[in-house]
Tab-separated table of N, CA and C in Angstrom:
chain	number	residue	atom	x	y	z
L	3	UNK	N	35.517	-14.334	-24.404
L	3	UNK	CA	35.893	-15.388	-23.484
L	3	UNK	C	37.297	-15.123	-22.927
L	4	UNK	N	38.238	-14.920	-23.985
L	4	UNK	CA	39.445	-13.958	-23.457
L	4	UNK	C	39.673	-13.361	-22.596
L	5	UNK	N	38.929	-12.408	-22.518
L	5	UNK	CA	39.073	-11.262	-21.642
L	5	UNK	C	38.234	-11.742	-20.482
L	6	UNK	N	37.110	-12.681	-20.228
L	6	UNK	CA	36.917	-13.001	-18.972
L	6	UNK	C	37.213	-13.872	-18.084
L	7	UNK	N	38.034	-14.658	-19.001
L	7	UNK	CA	39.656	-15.813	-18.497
L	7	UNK	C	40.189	-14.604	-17.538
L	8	UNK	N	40.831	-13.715	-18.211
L	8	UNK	CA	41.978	-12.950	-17.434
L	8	UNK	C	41.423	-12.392	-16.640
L	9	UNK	N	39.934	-11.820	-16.571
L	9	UNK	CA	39.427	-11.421	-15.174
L	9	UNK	C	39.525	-12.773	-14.085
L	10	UNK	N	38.709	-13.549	-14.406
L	10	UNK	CA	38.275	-14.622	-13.884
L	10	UNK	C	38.947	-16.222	-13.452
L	11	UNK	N	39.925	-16.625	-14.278
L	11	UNK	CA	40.393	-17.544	-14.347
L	11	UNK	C	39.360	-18.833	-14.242
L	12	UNK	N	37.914	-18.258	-15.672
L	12	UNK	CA	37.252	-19.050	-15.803
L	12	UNK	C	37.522	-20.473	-15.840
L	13	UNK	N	38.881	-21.022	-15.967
L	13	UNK	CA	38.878	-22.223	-16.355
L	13	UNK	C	39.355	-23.149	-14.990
L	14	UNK	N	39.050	-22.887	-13.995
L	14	UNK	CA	40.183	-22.979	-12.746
L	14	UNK	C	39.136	-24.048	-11.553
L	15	UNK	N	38.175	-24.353	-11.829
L	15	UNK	CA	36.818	-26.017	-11.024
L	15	UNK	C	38.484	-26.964	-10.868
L	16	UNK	N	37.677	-27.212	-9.654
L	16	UNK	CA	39.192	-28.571	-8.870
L	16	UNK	C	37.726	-29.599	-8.878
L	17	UNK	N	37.865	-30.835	-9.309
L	17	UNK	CA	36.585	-32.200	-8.739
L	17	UNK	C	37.239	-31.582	-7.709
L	18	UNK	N	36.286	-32.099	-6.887
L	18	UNK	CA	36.211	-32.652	-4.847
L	18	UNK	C	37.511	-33.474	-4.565
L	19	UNK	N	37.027	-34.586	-5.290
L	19	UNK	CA	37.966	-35.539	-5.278
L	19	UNK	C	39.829	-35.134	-5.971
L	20	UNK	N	39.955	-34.578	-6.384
L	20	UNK	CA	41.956	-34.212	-6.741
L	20	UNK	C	42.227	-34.530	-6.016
L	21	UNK	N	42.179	-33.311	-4.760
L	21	UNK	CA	43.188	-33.574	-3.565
L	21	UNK	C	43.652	-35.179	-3.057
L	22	UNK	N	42.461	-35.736	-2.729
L	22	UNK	CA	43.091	-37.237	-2.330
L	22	UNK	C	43.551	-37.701	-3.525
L	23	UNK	N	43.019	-37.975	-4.461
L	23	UNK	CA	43.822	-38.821	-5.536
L	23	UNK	C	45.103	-38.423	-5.812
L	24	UNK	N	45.019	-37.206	-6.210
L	24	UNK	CA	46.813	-36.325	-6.179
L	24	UNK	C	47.660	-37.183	-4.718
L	25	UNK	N	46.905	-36.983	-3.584
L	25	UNK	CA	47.306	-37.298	-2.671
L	25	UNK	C	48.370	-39.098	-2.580
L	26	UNK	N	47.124	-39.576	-2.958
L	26	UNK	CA	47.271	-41.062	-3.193
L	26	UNK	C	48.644	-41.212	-4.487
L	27	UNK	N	48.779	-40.626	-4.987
L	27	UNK	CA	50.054	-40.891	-6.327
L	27	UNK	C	50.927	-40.527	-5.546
L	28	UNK	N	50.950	-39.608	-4.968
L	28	UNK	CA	52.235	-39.285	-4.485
L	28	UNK	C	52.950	-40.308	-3.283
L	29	UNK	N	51.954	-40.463	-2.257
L	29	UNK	CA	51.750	-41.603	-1.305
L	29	UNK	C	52.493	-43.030	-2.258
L	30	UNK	N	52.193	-42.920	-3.325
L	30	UNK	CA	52.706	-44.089	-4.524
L	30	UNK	C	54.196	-44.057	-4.797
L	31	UNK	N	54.538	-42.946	-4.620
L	31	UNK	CA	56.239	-42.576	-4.851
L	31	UNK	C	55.837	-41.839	-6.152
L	32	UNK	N	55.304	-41.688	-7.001
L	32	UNK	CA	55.245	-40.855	-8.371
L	32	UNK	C	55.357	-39.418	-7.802
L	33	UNK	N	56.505	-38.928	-9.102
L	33	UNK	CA	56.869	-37.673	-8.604
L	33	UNK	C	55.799	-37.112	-10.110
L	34	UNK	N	55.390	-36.130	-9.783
L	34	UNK	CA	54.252	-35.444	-10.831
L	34	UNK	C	54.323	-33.805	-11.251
L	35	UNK	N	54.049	-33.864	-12.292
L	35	UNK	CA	54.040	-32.342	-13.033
L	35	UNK	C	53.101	-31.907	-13.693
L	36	UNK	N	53.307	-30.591	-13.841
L	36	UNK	CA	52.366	-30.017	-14.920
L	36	UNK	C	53.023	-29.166	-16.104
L	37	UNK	N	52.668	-29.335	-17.356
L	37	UNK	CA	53.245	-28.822	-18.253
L	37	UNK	C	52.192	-27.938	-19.207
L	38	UNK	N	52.106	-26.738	-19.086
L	38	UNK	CA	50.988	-26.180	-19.628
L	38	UNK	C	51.810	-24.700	-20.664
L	39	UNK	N	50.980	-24.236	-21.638
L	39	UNK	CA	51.460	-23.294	-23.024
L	39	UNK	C	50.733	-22.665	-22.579
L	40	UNK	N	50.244	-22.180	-20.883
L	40	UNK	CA	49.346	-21.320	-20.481
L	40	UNK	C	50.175	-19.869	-20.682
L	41	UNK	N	49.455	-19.151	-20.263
L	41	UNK	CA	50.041	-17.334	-20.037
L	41	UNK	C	51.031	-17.158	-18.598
L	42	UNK	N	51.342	-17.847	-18.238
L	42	UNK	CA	52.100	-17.770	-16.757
L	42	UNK	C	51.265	-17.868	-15.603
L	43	UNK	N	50.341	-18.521	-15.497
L	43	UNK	CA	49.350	-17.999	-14.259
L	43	UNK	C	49.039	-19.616	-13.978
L	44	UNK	N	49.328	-20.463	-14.448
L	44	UNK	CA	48.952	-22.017	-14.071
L	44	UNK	C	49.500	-22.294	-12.326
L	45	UNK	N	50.688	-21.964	-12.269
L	45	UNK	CA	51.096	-22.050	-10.783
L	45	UNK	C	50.131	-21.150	-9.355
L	46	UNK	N	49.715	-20.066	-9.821
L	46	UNK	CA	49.343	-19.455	-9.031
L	46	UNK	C	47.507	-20.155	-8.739
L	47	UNK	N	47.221	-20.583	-10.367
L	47	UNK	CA	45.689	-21.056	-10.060
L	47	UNK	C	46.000	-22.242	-9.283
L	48	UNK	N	47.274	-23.231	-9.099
L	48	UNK	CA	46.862	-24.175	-8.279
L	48	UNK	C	47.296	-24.209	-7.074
L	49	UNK	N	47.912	-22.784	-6.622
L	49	UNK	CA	47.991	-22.107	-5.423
L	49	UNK	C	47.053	-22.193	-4.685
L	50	UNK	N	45.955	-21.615	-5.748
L	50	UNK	CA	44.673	-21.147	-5.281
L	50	UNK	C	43.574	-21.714	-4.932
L	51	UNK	N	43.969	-23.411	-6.071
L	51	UNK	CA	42.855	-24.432	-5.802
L	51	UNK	C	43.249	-25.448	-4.540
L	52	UNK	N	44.892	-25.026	-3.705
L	52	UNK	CA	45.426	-26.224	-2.576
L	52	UNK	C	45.953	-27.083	-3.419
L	53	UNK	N	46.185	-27.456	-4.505
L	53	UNK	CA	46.853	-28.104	-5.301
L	53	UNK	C	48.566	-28.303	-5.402
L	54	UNK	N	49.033	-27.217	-5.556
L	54	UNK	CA	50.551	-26.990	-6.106
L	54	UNK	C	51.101	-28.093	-5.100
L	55	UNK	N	51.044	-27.985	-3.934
L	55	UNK	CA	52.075	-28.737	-2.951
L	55	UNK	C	52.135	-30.341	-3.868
L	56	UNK	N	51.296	-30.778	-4.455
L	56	UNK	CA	51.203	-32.176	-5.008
L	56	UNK	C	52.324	-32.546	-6.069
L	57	UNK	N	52.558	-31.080	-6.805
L	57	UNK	CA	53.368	-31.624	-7.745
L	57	UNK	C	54.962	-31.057	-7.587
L	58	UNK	N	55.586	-31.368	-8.318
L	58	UNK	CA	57.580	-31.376	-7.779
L	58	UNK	C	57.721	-29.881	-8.952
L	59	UNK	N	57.245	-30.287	-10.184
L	59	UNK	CA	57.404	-29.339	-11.056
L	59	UNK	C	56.284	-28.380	-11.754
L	60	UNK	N	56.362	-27.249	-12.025
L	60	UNK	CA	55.227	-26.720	-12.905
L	60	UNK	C	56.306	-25.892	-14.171
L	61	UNK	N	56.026	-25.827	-14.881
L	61	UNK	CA	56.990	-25.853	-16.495
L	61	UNK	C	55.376	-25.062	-17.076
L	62	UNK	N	55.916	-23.865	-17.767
L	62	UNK	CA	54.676	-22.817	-18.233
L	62	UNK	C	55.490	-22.393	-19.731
L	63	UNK	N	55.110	-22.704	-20.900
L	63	UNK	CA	56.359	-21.704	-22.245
L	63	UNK	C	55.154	-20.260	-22.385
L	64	UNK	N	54.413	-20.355	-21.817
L	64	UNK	CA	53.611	-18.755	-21.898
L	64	UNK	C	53.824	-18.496	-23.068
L	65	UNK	N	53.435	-16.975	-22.974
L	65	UNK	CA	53.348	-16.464	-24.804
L	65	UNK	C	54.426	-16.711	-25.768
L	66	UNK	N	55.843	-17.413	-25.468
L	66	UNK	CA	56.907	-17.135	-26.247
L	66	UNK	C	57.026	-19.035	-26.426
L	67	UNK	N	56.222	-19.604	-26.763
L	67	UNK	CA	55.743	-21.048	-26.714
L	67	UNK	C	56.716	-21.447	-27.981
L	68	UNK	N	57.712	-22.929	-27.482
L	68	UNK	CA	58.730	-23.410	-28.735
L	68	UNK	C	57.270	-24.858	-29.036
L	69	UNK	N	57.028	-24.971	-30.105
L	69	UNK	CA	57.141	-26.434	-29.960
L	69	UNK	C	57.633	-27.617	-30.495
L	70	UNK	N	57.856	-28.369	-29.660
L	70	UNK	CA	58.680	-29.230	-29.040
L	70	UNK	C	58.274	-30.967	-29.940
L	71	UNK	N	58.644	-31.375	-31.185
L	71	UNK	CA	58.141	-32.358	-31.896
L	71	UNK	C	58.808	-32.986	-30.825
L	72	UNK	N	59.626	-33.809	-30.305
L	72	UNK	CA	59.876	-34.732	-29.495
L	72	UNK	C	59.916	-34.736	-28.268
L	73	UNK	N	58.505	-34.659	-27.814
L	73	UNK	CA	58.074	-34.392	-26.144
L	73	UNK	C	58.952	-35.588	-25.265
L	74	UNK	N	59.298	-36.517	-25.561
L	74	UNK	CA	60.126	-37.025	-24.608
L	74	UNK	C	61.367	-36.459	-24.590
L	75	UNK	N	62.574	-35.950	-25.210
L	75	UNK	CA	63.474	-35.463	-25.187
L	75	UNK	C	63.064	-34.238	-24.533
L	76	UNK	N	62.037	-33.519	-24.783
L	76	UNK	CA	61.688	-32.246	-23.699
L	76	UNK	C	61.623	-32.517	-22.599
L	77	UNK	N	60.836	-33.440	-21.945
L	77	UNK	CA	60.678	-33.963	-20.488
L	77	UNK	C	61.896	-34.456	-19.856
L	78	UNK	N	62.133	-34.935	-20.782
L	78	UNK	CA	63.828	-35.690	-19.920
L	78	UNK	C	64.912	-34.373	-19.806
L	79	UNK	N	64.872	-33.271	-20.581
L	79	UNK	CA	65.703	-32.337	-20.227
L	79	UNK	C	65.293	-31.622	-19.321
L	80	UNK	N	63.765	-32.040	-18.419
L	80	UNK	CA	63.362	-31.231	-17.729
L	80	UNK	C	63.462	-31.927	-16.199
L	81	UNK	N	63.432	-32.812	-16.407
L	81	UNK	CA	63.994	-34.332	-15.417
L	81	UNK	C	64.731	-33.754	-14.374
């Protein structure tokens, strides 16, 4: 499955529906992110799906992943 992630970016289906709803939050004033322990490639898949423009931040710890017991003190240093 590994190895056909990295061909494939098997995991990468947008619903129909994102775009407007993404759309609609933002339209809301919510500023939005993504925070993923992916391999570095999360930004580029939502390049790919028309996505990225929606969110302000994308934050990736890839293979060298800390984690972080107090996820709010992480987010707010990321603020």
């Amino acid at each position: 499955v590994y190895q056909l992630h990295a061909e494939r970016h098997i995991w990468s289906a947008v619903d129909p529906a994102t775009p407007a709803v993404l759309h609609r939050l933002r339209a809301a004033g919510l500023r939005l992110g993504v925070v993923s322990n992916s391999d570095g490639r999360v930004e580029a898949a939502l390049e790919s799906a028309g996505i990225r423009r929606y969110f302000d931040v994308v934050l990736e710890t890839g293979e060298n992943a800390v984690v972080y017991h107090d996820a709010g003190a992480w987010f707010t240093q990321r603020a």
